Amino acid sequence: MPRPATAPRRSRWRKPGSRSGPPTCSASPWPRKPRSCSATTRRHAPTTRTSWTSTRKNRARGWSSTVPAKEATPTSCPCSAGRRPNTWPAGARDPMITSPLALATLIAGCTALAFWLDYRFPALGKLGASMMAIIFGAILSNTGLVPVSSPVYDAVLGPVTSVSIAWLLLSVDLRDLARAGWRMTGAFGIAVLGTVLGAFTAAMLYGGRFGDDTWRIAGALTGTYSGGSVNFVAVGREVGLTGTLFAGLNAADAVVTALWLGATIMLPIWLGRFYAPVPAPAPPAVSPFAGGGPAAGIDGRGPASPTLDADDSSEAERHRQHPYFTREGLSALAIGNLVAAGLILVFASEWLGEAVPQVPSIVWLTLLALALGHSPLFRDARGAMQLGSVGLHFFFVLIGILSRASEIAAVGVDVFFFTVIVVAVHGVVVFGAGKLLRLDIGTVAVASQAAVGGPSSALAVAISRDWRHLVLPGVVVGLFGYAVGNFLGLGVAALLR
């Protein structure tokens, strides 16, 4: 029997939202075939993804290169069930470089480029190799060249950084404090006290802005402005600074340290008449990083290097005295001993940290490294500072990779003023106490820069003002800051927590 002409023709397509027929995808503007929709073949389950980290300790600290997946929420489109979620930022394409070997090559290349630019161009040297390494890493990440997670990142965040800290601590010789003299040692102690007071002051003023991160920031800044970058990294990892906050804080630290370097060079000119005169220089001494001579430190620890000549103030001479660019005479046996000692120290500190959880593993690492460095079993630490510096700059490149420009800019202003307050209070305390104690302006300026910028910055101030007799004492107390910076940083963080 023929169908009536008025009956509608049956179509195999259905408009979205129709009440009859098989369900269709309401999120798509185009009609779909009923059989192609996942609603007819799957349950409407939320999309989930399980994130992972390489180590339990990195997970507890928040130092994981893996970006955690967003919490699963019921999807409005049942057709998307079972699809792999996109963890790369919206609008970004897939990374171009994913091979672990290629990523390791990039990190090493960025580190070498940062050191070369620091050595070759004095203007970029003021920025510092560490800040340039972070910038290079941020460029790689924000342009989409590298992924946001990789096993290479986990290796750098974990054992590579820990071994680098151990090597840098092995290079510290506390017996050289006797050569610094009581005036420089006392001035450095006042400078460190000023840093601690500055951290407490900034924490009180900015406690409401940063919330639970206030004590973390204060601890990390106390560590770096008592010792150096090694303490900044060690304390930051232990207290659980996030990658973005770490990068923003390091950027603020680089700017403020550069400003304070200029201040410690110019303040003696402006304020020198209010202080005791700088003592007459002693005979020229060998660089504290040099070896083979009586001024090379106890037991001649350090490589051979020419003496500091008062008439030679060229950039080549300054580079030759810089710890990053000093040439070391090492044998395969010495390198093997350093590698073995670093790995043993890291393993022992991690084991003790788990056995005695009340004491952080970084404290055990500091104590064990200082004890081994001063024991008869390990008398020669040549090359430890250089190896540790390279490994530490691998970490700086990775911090840049794990950072987003927009996130750094969002925290940059407040972090910058937090850092300014710490250094400003430090300066008031050290220069004020130096005046009351009748210390000369040269000793005060070099001690302050040894605390804020580290031994290399103290060396730069002493050479720029032609205080050659303050080079060795300034660098010695700067190296001593490496030994105490971790304890002070963690102590301040614990008190503010």
Short mmCIF file of C-alpha atoms in Angstrom, two decimals:
data_model
loop_
_atom_site.label_atom_id
_atom_site.label_comp_id
_atom_site.label_asym_id
_atom_site.label_seq_id
_atom_site.Cartn_x
_atom_site.Cartn_y
_atom_site.Cartn_z
CA MET A 1 0.00 0.00 0.00
CA PRO A 2 1.59 3.37 -0.97
CA ARG A 3 2.55 5.83 1.80
CA PRO A 4 0.29 8.94 2.11
CA ALA A 5 1.75 12.04 0.50
CA THR A 6 1.37 14.04 3.71
CA ALA A 7 3.53 11.73 5.84
CA PRO A 8 7.00 13.16 6.62
CA ARG A 9 9.92 11.40 5.07
CA ARG A 10 12.02 9.49 7.60
CA SER A 11 15.61 10.78 7.80
CA ARG A 12 18.58 8.98 9.24
CA TRP A 13 19.97 12.29 10.58
CA ARG A 14 18.70 13.93 13.73
CA LYS A 15 19.09 17.52 14.81
CA PRO A 16 20.93 18.11 18.09
CA GLY A 17 18.56 18.12 21.04
CA SER A 18 15.75 16.20 19.35
CA ARG A 19 13.52 14.38 21.80
CA SER A 20 13.16 11.18 19.82
CA GLY A 21 15.66 8.82 18.33
CA PRO A 22 19.10 7.83 19.49
CA PRO A 23 21.04 10.41 21.58
CA THR A 24 23.34 12.76 19.72
CA CYS A 25 26.16 15.09 20.71
CA SER A 26 24.53 18.31 21.87
CA ALA A 27 27.85 20.13 22.14
CA SER A 28 28.53 19.96 18.40
CA PRO A 29 26.72 22.30 15.96
CA TRP A 30 26.74 19.57 13.32
CA PRO A 31 24.47 16.51 13.45
CA ARG A 32 26.16 13.17 13.98
CA LYS A 33 25.25 9.65 13.07
CA PRO A 34 23.77 7.92 16.08
CA ARG A 35 26.21 5.01 15.91
CA SER A 36 29.26 7.29 15.93
CA CYS A 37 28.36 8.93 19.21
CA SER A 38 30.04 7.48 22.27
CA ALA A 39 26.78 7.76 24.18
CA THR A 40 25.58 4.59 22.52
CA THR A 41 28.73 2.63 23.21
CA ARG A 42 30.23 4.02 26.45
CA ARG A 43 29.17 5.19 29.83
CA HIS A 44 29.27 8.91 30.36
CA ALA A 45 32.34 8.85 32.57
CA PRO A 46 34.47 11.89 33.43
CA THR A 47 37.83 12.22 31.76
CA THR A 48 40.65 11.53 34.20
CA ARG A 49 44.40 11.33 34.12
CA THR A 50 46.83 10.14 36.74
CA SER A 51 49.94 12.26 37.25
CA TRP A 52 53.17 10.76 38.47
CA THR A 53 56.47 11.86 39.93
CA SER A 54 59.80 10.14 39.94
CA THR A 55 60.53 10.26 43.64
CA ARG A 56 58.56 10.42 46.83
CA LYS A 57 60.66 13.23 48.22
CA ASN A 58 60.17 15.47 45.20
CA ARG A 59 56.42 14.86 45.44
CA ALA A 60 56.40 15.91 49.10
CA ARG A 61 58.35 19.07 48.37
CA GLY A 62 56.37 19.98 45.31
CA TRP A 63 59.46 19.79 43.09
CA SER A 64 58.04 17.66 40.30
CA SER A 65 58.57 18.31 36.63
CA THR A 66 55.27 16.61 35.82
CA VAL A 67 52.34 18.97 35.50
CA PRO A 68 49.47 17.51 37.58
CA ALA A 69 46.31 16.78 35.70
CA LYS A 70 43.24 18.83 36.45
CA GLU A 71 40.61 17.33 38.69
CA ALA A 72 38.17 15.18 36.81
CA THR A 73 34.82 16.83 36.23
CA PRO A 74 31.83 15.42 34.37
CA THR A 75 32.17 16.42 30.76
CA SER A 76 29.28 18.17 29.05
CA CYS A 77 29.94 16.21 25.90
CA PRO A 78 29.65 12.43 26.25
CA CYS A 79 31.53 12.04 22.97
CA SER A 80 34.76 13.22 24.68
CA ALA A 81 34.79 10.38 27.20
CA GLY A 82 37.96 8.33 27.03
CA ARG A 83 39.99 10.91 25.11
CA ARG A 84 43.48 11.83 26.34
CA PRO A 85 43.36 15.23 28.09
CA ASN A 86 45.63 18.02 26.94
CA THR A 87 48.06 19.15 29.67
CA TRP A 88 49.99 21.59 27.47
CA PRO A 89 48.86 25.23 27.82
CA ALA A 90 45.88 26.25 25.73
CA GLY A 91 46.85 27.41 22.26
CA ALA A 92 50.33 25.88 22.39
CA ARG A 93 51.51 23.25 19.97
CA ASP A 94 53.23 20.04 20.91
CA PRO A 95 56.89 20.45 21.96
CA MET A 96 59.44 20.08 19.18
CA ILE A 97 62.09 18.38 21.34
CA THR A 98 61.14 15.37 23.46
CA SER A 99 64.18 13.08 23.30
CA PRO A 100 65.85 12.75 26.73
CA LEU A 101 69.29 12.95 25.14
CA ALA A 102 68.34 16.10 23.22
CA LEU A 103 66.89 17.70 26.37
CA ALA A 104 70.05 16.92 28.35
CA THR A 105 72.11 18.43 25.53
CA LEU A 106 70.01 21.60 25.59
CA ILE A 107 70.38 22.00 29.35
CA ALA A 108 74.15 21.51 29.15
CA GLY A 109 74.39 23.88 26.17
CA CYS A 110 72.45 26.62 27.97
CA THR A 111 74.75 26.24 30.98
CA ALA A 112 77.89 26.50 28.84
CA LEU A 113 76.48 29.52 26.99
CA ALA A 114 75.66 31.28 30.27
CA PHE A 115 79.21 30.75 31.56
CA TRP A 116 80.73 31.92 28.25
CA LEU A 117 78.65 35.10 28.16
CA ASP A 118 79.52 35.80 31.80
CA TYR A 119 83.21 35.43 30.95
CA ARG A 120 83.24 37.18 27.57
CA PHE A 121 81.03 40.23 28.15
CA PRO A 122 81.50 42.28 31.36
CA ALA A 123 78.05 43.88 31.03
CA LEU A 124 76.35 40.48 30.98
CA GLY A 125 78.67 39.35 33.75
CA LYS A 126 76.91 41.83 36.04
CA LEU A 127 73.67 39.97 35.33
CA GLY A 128 75.32 36.71 36.34
CA ALA A 129 75.49 33.26 34.80
CA SER A 130 72.71 31.95 37.04
CA MET A 131 70.19 34.55 35.88
CA MET A 132 71.14 34.02 32.23
CA ALA A 133 70.67 30.26 32.66
CA ILE A 134 67.13 30.85 33.98
CA ILE A 135 66.36 33.18 31.07
CA PHE A 136 67.55 30.61 28.51
CA GLY A 137 65.41 27.93 30.12
CA ALA A 138 62.37 30.21 30.15
CA ILE A 139 62.84 30.94 26.44
CA LEU A 140 62.92 27.23 25.64
CA SER A 141 59.77 26.60 27.65
CA ASN A 142 57.65 29.60 26.69
CA THR A 143 58.32 29.10 22.97
CA GLY A 144 57.14 25.49 23.12
CA LEU A 145 60.47 23.92 22.17
CA VAL A 146 60.64 21.60 25.18
CA PRO A 147 57.99 19.66 27.12
CA VAL A 148 56.83 20.47 30.62
CA SER A 149 57.83 17.06 31.98
CA SER A 150 60.64 14.62 31.32
CA PRO A 151 62.71 12.05 33.23
CA VAL A 152 65.70 14.33 32.57
CA TYR A 153 64.05 17.06 34.64
CA ASP A 154 63.51 14.69 37.55
CA ALA A 155 67.17 13.64 37.46
CA VAL A 156 68.35 17.26 37.57
CA LEU A 157 65.92 18.23 40.34
CA GLY A 158 66.97 15.27 42.44
CA PRO A 159 70.44 13.69 42.47
CA VAL A 160 72.26 16.19 40.22
CA THR A 161 71.35 19.18 42.40
CA SER A 162 72.03 17.30 45.64
CA VAL A 163 75.48 16.17 44.49
CA SER A 164 76.27 19.73 43.34
CA ILE A 165 75.44 21.08 46.79
CA ALA A 166 77.68 18.44 48.35
CA TRP A 167 80.59 19.41 46.07
CA LEU A 168 80.25 23.11 46.87
CA LEU A 169 80.22 22.38 50.60
CA LEU A 170 83.32 20.21 50.24
CA SER A 171 85.18 23.26 48.90
CA VAL A 172 84.63 25.20 52.15
CA ASP A 173 87.59 25.27 54.54
CA LEU A 174 86.55 26.68 57.92
CA ARG A 175 90.17 26.78 59.09
CA ASP A 176 90.75 29.75 56.79
CA LEU A 177 88.58 31.90 59.08
CA ALA A 178 91.67 32.57 61.17
CA ARG A 179 93.22 34.28 58.16
CA ALA A 180 90.24 36.59 57.69
CA GLY A 181 90.90 38.35 61.00
CA TRP A 182 88.50 39.30 63.74
CA ARG A 183 87.46 42.55 62.09
CA MET A 184 86.24 40.93 58.87
CA THR A 185 84.72 37.97 60.73
CA GLY A 186 82.87 40.28 63.12
CA ALA A 187 81.62 42.48 60.29
CA PHE A 188 80.35 39.41 58.46
CA GLY A 189 78.54 38.23 61.59
CA ILE A 190 76.80 41.61 61.83
CA ALA A 191 75.89 41.42 58.15
CA VAL A 192 74.29 38.01 58.62
CA LEU A 193 72.38 39.31 61.65
CA GLY A 194 71.10 42.17 59.50
CA THR A 195 69.88 39.65 56.92
CA VAL A 196 67.94 37.72 59.56
CA LEU A 197 66.34 40.91 60.93
CA GLY A 198 65.47 41.97 57.38
CA ALA A 199 63.76 38.65 56.70
CA PHE A 200 61.63 38.99 59.84
CA THR A 201 60.74 42.58 58.96
CA ALA A 202 59.70 41.72 55.41
CA ALA A 203 57.70 38.73 56.65
CA MET A 204 55.74 40.94 59.05
CA LEU A 205 55.00 43.50 56.34
CA TYR A 206 54.09 41.00 53.60
CA GLY A 207 52.66 38.14 55.65
CA GLY A 208 49.13 38.76 54.41
CA ARG A 209 50.15 38.98 50.76
CA PHE A 210 51.97 35.65 50.42
CA GLY A 211 50.10 33.65 53.06
CA ASP A 212 51.64 30.24 53.63
CA ASP A 213 54.53 31.03 51.27
CA THR A 214 55.83 33.86 53.49
CA TRP A 215 58.01 31.63 55.65
CA ARG A 216 59.33 29.85 52.57
CA ILE A 217 60.38 33.11 50.90
CA ALA A 218 61.94 34.46 54.09
CA GLY A 219 63.94 31.27 54.63
CA ALA A 220 65.24 31.14 51.06
CA LEU A 221 66.30 34.82 51.11
CA THR A 222 67.99 34.37 54.48
CA GLY A 223 69.98 31.49 53.05
CA THR A 224 71.11 33.34 49.93
CA TYR A 225 71.90 36.61 51.75
CA SER A 226 73.96 34.74 54.33
CA GLY A 227 75.78 32.47 51.90
CA GLY A 228 75.00 32.32 48.20
CA SER A 229 73.12 30.60 45.41
CA VAL A 230 73.92 27.14 46.77
CA ASN A 231 72.05 28.01 49.98
CA PHE A 232 69.19 29.56 48.02
CA VAL A 233 68.71 26.33 46.09
CA ALA A 234 69.16 24.07 49.12
CA VAL A 235 66.74 25.95 51.37
CA GLY A 236 64.25 26.53 48.54
CA ARG A 237 64.09 22.82 47.76
CA GLU A 238 63.75 21.88 51.41
CA VAL A 239 60.90 24.30 52.21
CA GLY A 240 59.04 23.47 48.98
CA LEU A 241 59.16 26.65 46.90
CA THR A 242 57.21 26.20 43.68
CA GLY A 243 59.01 26.57 40.37
CA THR A 244 57.22 29.81 39.45
CA LEU A 245 57.81 31.45 42.82
CA PHE A 246 61.41 30.25 42.78
CA ALA A 247 62.00 31.83 39.36
CA GLY A 248 60.37 35.11 40.36
CA LEU A 249 62.32 35.19 43.61
CA ASN A 250 65.58 34.45 41.82
CA ALA A 251 64.89 37.24 39.31
CA ALA A 252 64.27 39.69 42.16
CA ASP A 253 67.40 38.43 43.91
CA ALA A 254 69.50 39.05 40.79
CA VAL A 255 68.25 42.63 40.42
CA VAL A 256 68.61 43.52 44.11
CA THR A 257 72.05 41.89 44.34
CA ALA A 258 73.23 43.92 41.34
CA LEU A 259 71.88 47.12 42.90
CA TRP A 260 73.54 46.34 46.21
CA LEU A 261 76.81 45.57 44.46
CA GLY A 262 76.77 49.09 43.04
CA ALA A 263 75.82 50.47 46.45
CA THR A 264 78.73 48.78 48.25
CA ILE A 265 81.10 50.21 45.63
CA MET A 266 79.73 53.78 45.84
CA LEU A 267 78.83 54.07 49.55
CA PRO A 268 82.49 54.09 50.66
CA ILE A 269 82.97 57.21 48.49
CA TRP A 270 79.96 58.98 49.96
CA LEU A 271 80.22 57.80 53.58
CA GLY A 272 83.94 57.13 53.95
CA ARG A 273 84.62 60.32 55.93
CA PHE A 274 82.28 59.15 58.71
CA TYR A 275 84.17 55.89 59.28
CA ALA A 276 87.62 54.88 60.42
CA PRO A 277 90.23 55.00 57.64
CA VAL A 278 90.91 51.85 55.66
CA PRO A 279 94.16 50.23 56.90
CA ALA A 280 97.20 50.27 54.66
CA PRO A 281 97.37 47.24 52.35
CA ALA A 282 99.58 44.29 53.21
CA PRO A 283 101.90 42.65 50.64
CA PRO A 284 99.99 41.11 47.70
CA ALA A 285 98.62 37.63 48.34
CA VAL A 286 97.80 34.79 46.04
CA SER A 287 94.18 34.37 45.08
CA PRO A 288 92.21 32.33 47.63
CA PHE A 289 91.33 29.96 44.80
CA ALA A 290 94.98 29.41 43.94
CA GLY A 291 97.17 26.56 45.09
CA GLY A 292 100.76 25.61 45.48
CA GLY A 293 101.75 28.61 47.59
CA PRO A 294 101.67 29.65 51.22
CA ALA A 295 98.64 31.91 50.66
CA ALA A 296 96.59 29.26 48.93
CA GLY A 297 94.79 28.15 52.06
CA ILE A 298 95.48 25.35 54.49
CA ASP A 299 97.29 22.44 52.83
CA GLY A 300 97.41 24.31 49.51
CA ARG A 301 93.82 23.57 48.54
CA GLY A 302 93.16 25.21 45.15
CA PRO A 303 94.75 25.54 41.74
CA ALA A 304 97.81 27.49 40.75
CA SER A 305 97.14 31.11 39.85
CA PRO A 306 99.26 34.24 39.50
CA THR A 307 99.42 36.77 42.33
CA LEU A 308 97.23 39.83 42.49
CA ASP A 309 99.23 42.76 41.19
CA ALA A 310 98.08 46.19 42.34
CA ASP A 311 98.76 47.61 38.89
CA ASP A 312 96.76 44.97 37.05
CA SER A 313 93.03 45.73 37.21
CA SER A 314 92.02 44.52 33.76
CA GLU A 315 89.02 42.35 33.07
CA ALA A 316 91.32 39.45 32.25
CA GLU A 317 92.79 39.62 35.74
CA ARG A 318 89.36 39.75 37.33
CA HIS A 319 88.26 36.74 35.33
CA ARG A 320 91.42 34.88 36.28
CA GLN A 321 90.57 35.40 39.96
CA HIS A 322 86.90 34.42 39.53
CA PRO A 323 86.15 30.96 41.00
CA TYR A 324 84.12 29.97 37.92
CA PHE A 325 86.99 30.63 35.51
CA THR A 326 90.00 29.41 37.50
CA ARG A 327 91.90 26.64 35.75
CA GLU A 328 92.26 23.45 37.78
CA GLY A 329 94.92 20.79 37.43
CA LEU A 330 92.97 17.58 38.04
CA SER A 331 93.70 13.91 37.54
CA ALA A 332 91.26 11.12 36.82
CA LEU A 333 91.79 9.90 40.38
CA ALA A 334 90.82 13.29 41.83
CA ILE A 335 87.68 13.50 39.68
CA GLY A 336 86.72 9.95 40.63
CA ASN A 337 87.15 10.76 44.32
CA LEU A 338 84.93 13.84 43.98
CA VAL A 339 82.17 11.94 42.18
CA ALA A 340 82.25 9.08 44.68
CA ALA A 341 82.32 11.42 47.67
CA GLY A 342 79.37 13.44 46.36
CA LEU A 343 77.20 10.40 45.73
CA ILE A 344 78.07 8.84 49.09
CA LEU A 345 77.21 12.08 50.90
CA VAL A 346 73.84 12.37 49.16
CA PHE A 347 72.95 8.74 49.87
CA ALA A 348 73.95 9.03 53.53
CA SER A 349 72.04 12.28 54.04
CA GLU A 350 68.88 10.86 52.44
CA TRP A 351 69.11 7.75 54.61
CA LEU A 352 69.60 9.80 57.78
CA GLY A 353 66.75 12.11 56.78
CA GLU A 354 64.41 9.11 56.62
CA ALA A 355 65.79 7.55 59.82
CA VAL A 356 65.55 10.85 61.76
CA PRO A 357 62.68 12.76 60.10
CA GLN A 358 62.90 15.58 62.65
CA VAL A 359 66.15 16.76 60.99
CA PRO A 360 65.90 17.72 57.29
CA SER A 361 68.16 15.85 54.91
CA ILE A 362 69.83 19.09 53.76
CA VAL A 363 71.08 19.63 57.33
CA TRP A 364 72.59 16.15 57.33
CA LEU A 365 74.15 16.83 53.93
CA THR A 366 75.70 20.08 55.19
CA LEU A 367 77.11 18.49 58.34
CA LEU A 368 78.46 15.41 56.56
CA ALA A 369 80.05 17.43 53.72
CA LEU A 370 81.78 19.82 56.13
CA ALA A 371 82.98 16.93 58.28
CA LEU A 372 84.34 15.00 55.29
CA GLY A 373 85.97 18.09 53.81
CA HIS A 374 87.95 18.64 57.02
CA SER A 375 88.85 15.01 57.68
CA PRO A 376 92.20 13.38 56.80
CA LEU A 377 90.35 11.11 54.37
CA PHE A 378 89.56 13.98 52.02
CA ARG A 379 92.32 16.58 52.08
CA ASP A 380 92.17 17.67 48.45
CA ALA A 381 88.94 19.36 47.28
CA ARG A 382 90.32 20.91 44.11
CA GLY A 383 87.67 21.06 41.42
CA ALA A 384 84.77 20.66 43.86
CA MET A 385 83.65 24.27 43.47
CA GLN A 386 83.81 24.12 39.67
CA LEU A 387 81.89 20.83 39.41
CA GLY A 388 79.30 22.02 41.90
CA SER A 389 78.82 25.30 40.05
CA VAL A 390 78.15 23.50 36.76
CA GLY A 391 75.59 21.18 38.34
CA LEU A 392 73.90 24.07 40.11
CA HIS A 393 73.47 25.92 36.81
CA PHE A 394 71.80 22.84 35.32
CA PHE A 395 69.23 23.41 38.04
CA PHE A 396 68.88 27.09 37.11
CA VAL A 397 68.18 26.20 33.47
CA LEU A 398 65.50 23.78 34.61
CA ILE A 399 63.90 26.40 36.85
CA GLY A 400 63.49 28.55 33.75
CA ILE A 401 61.97 25.64 31.83
CA LEU A 402 59.41 25.01 34.57
CA SER A 403 58.39 28.69 34.73
CA ARG A 404 55.81 30.62 32.75
CA ALA A 405 56.40 34.27 31.92
CA SER A 406 52.87 35.33 32.90
CA GLU A 407 53.09 33.57 36.25
CA ILE A 408 56.48 35.11 37.05
CA ALA A 409 55.17 38.58 36.19
CA ALA A 410 52.17 38.03 38.46
CA VAL A 411 54.36 37.47 41.54
CA GLY A 412 57.33 39.59 40.50
CA VAL A 413 56.41 43.01 41.95
CA ASP A 414 55.57 41.88 45.47
CA VAL A 415 58.51 39.48 45.58
CA PHE A 416 60.81 42.30 44.45
CA PHE A 417 59.74 44.61 47.27
CA PHE A 418 60.00 41.75 49.77
CA THR A 419 63.60 41.26 48.66
CA VAL A 420 64.33 45.01 48.77
CA ILE A 421 63.17 45.19 52.39
CA VAL A 422 65.44 42.31 53.41
CA VAL A 423 68.53 43.92 51.86
CA ALA A 424 67.62 47.44 53.03
CA VAL A 425 67.38 46.34 56.66
CA HIS A 426 70.61 44.37 56.20
CA GLY A 427 72.37 47.51 54.96
CA VAL A 428 71.12 49.71 57.80
CA VAL A 429 72.25 47.16 60.39
CA VAL A 430 75.71 46.44 58.98
CA PHE A 431 76.68 50.03 58.15
CA GLY A 432 75.15 51.37 61.37
CA ALA A 433 76.89 48.80 63.57
CA GLY A 434 80.13 49.32 61.66
CA LYS A 435 80.03 53.00 62.52
CA LEU A 436 79.34 52.31 66.22
CA LEU A 437 82.12 49.70 66.43
CA ARG A 438 84.61 51.96 64.59
CA LEU A 439 85.14 49.53 61.73
CA ASP A 440 86.65 50.90 58.54
CA ILE A 441 84.32 51.38 55.57
CA GLY A 442 86.24 48.90 53.42
CA THR A 443 85.77 46.02 55.84
CA VAL A 444 82.07 46.82 56.24
CA ALA A 445 81.43 47.03 52.49
CA VAL A 446 83.29 43.82 51.63
CA ALA A 447 81.67 41.88 54.49
CA SER A 448 78.22 43.08 53.44
CA GLN A 449 78.79 42.02 49.85
CA ALA A 450 80.21 38.66 50.98
CA ALA A 451 76.88 37.99 52.71
CA VAL A 452 74.57 39.34 50.01
CA GLY A 453 76.44 38.38 46.85
CA GLY A 454 78.82 35.65 47.97
CA PRO A 455 82.60 35.31 47.73
CA SER A 456 82.86 36.31 44.06
CA SER A 457 80.97 39.58 44.68
CA ALA A 458 83.13 40.34 47.70
CA LEU A 459 86.17 39.84 45.50
CA ALA A 460 84.73 42.24 42.90
CA VAL A 461 84.15 44.99 45.49
CA ALA A 462 87.63 44.62 46.95
CA ILE A 463 89.31 44.78 43.54
CA SER A 464 87.17 47.66 42.23
CA ARG A 465 88.06 49.84 45.25
CA ASP A 466 91.70 48.67 45.13
CA TRP A 467 91.50 47.04 48.58
CA ARG A 468 93.73 44.14 47.62
CA HIS A 469 94.42 43.25 51.25
CA LEU A 470 90.67 42.61 51.75
CA VAL A 471 90.35 40.14 48.86
CA LEU A 472 91.32 37.03 50.81
CA PRO A 473 89.38 37.87 54.02
CA GLY A 474 86.28 38.77 52.02
CA VAL A 475 86.32 35.56 50.01
CA VAL A 476 87.02 33.46 53.10
CA VAL A 477 83.99 34.78 55.01
CA GLY A 478 81.93 34.43 51.84
CA LEU A 479 82.82 30.74 51.69
CA PHE A 480 82.04 30.47 55.39
CA GLY A 481 78.56 31.76 54.51
CA TYR A 482 78.04 28.62 52.42
CA ALA A 483 78.47 26.60 55.61
CA VAL A 484 76.03 28.60 57.77
CA GLY A 485 73.49 29.71 55.16
CA ASN A 486 71.49 26.48 55.21
CA PHE A 487 71.15 26.50 58.99
CA LEU A 488 70.13 30.15 59.12
CA GLY A 489 67.65 29.85 56.26
CA LEU A 490 65.94 26.78 57.69
CA GLY A 491 65.97 28.32 61.17
CA VAL A 492 64.22 31.50 60.02
CA ALA A 493 61.71 29.46 58.03
CA ALA A 494 60.93 27.29 61.07
CA LEU A 495 60.41 30.33 63.32
CA LEU A 496 58.05 32.01 60.85
CA ARG A 497 56.11 28.90 59.91
#
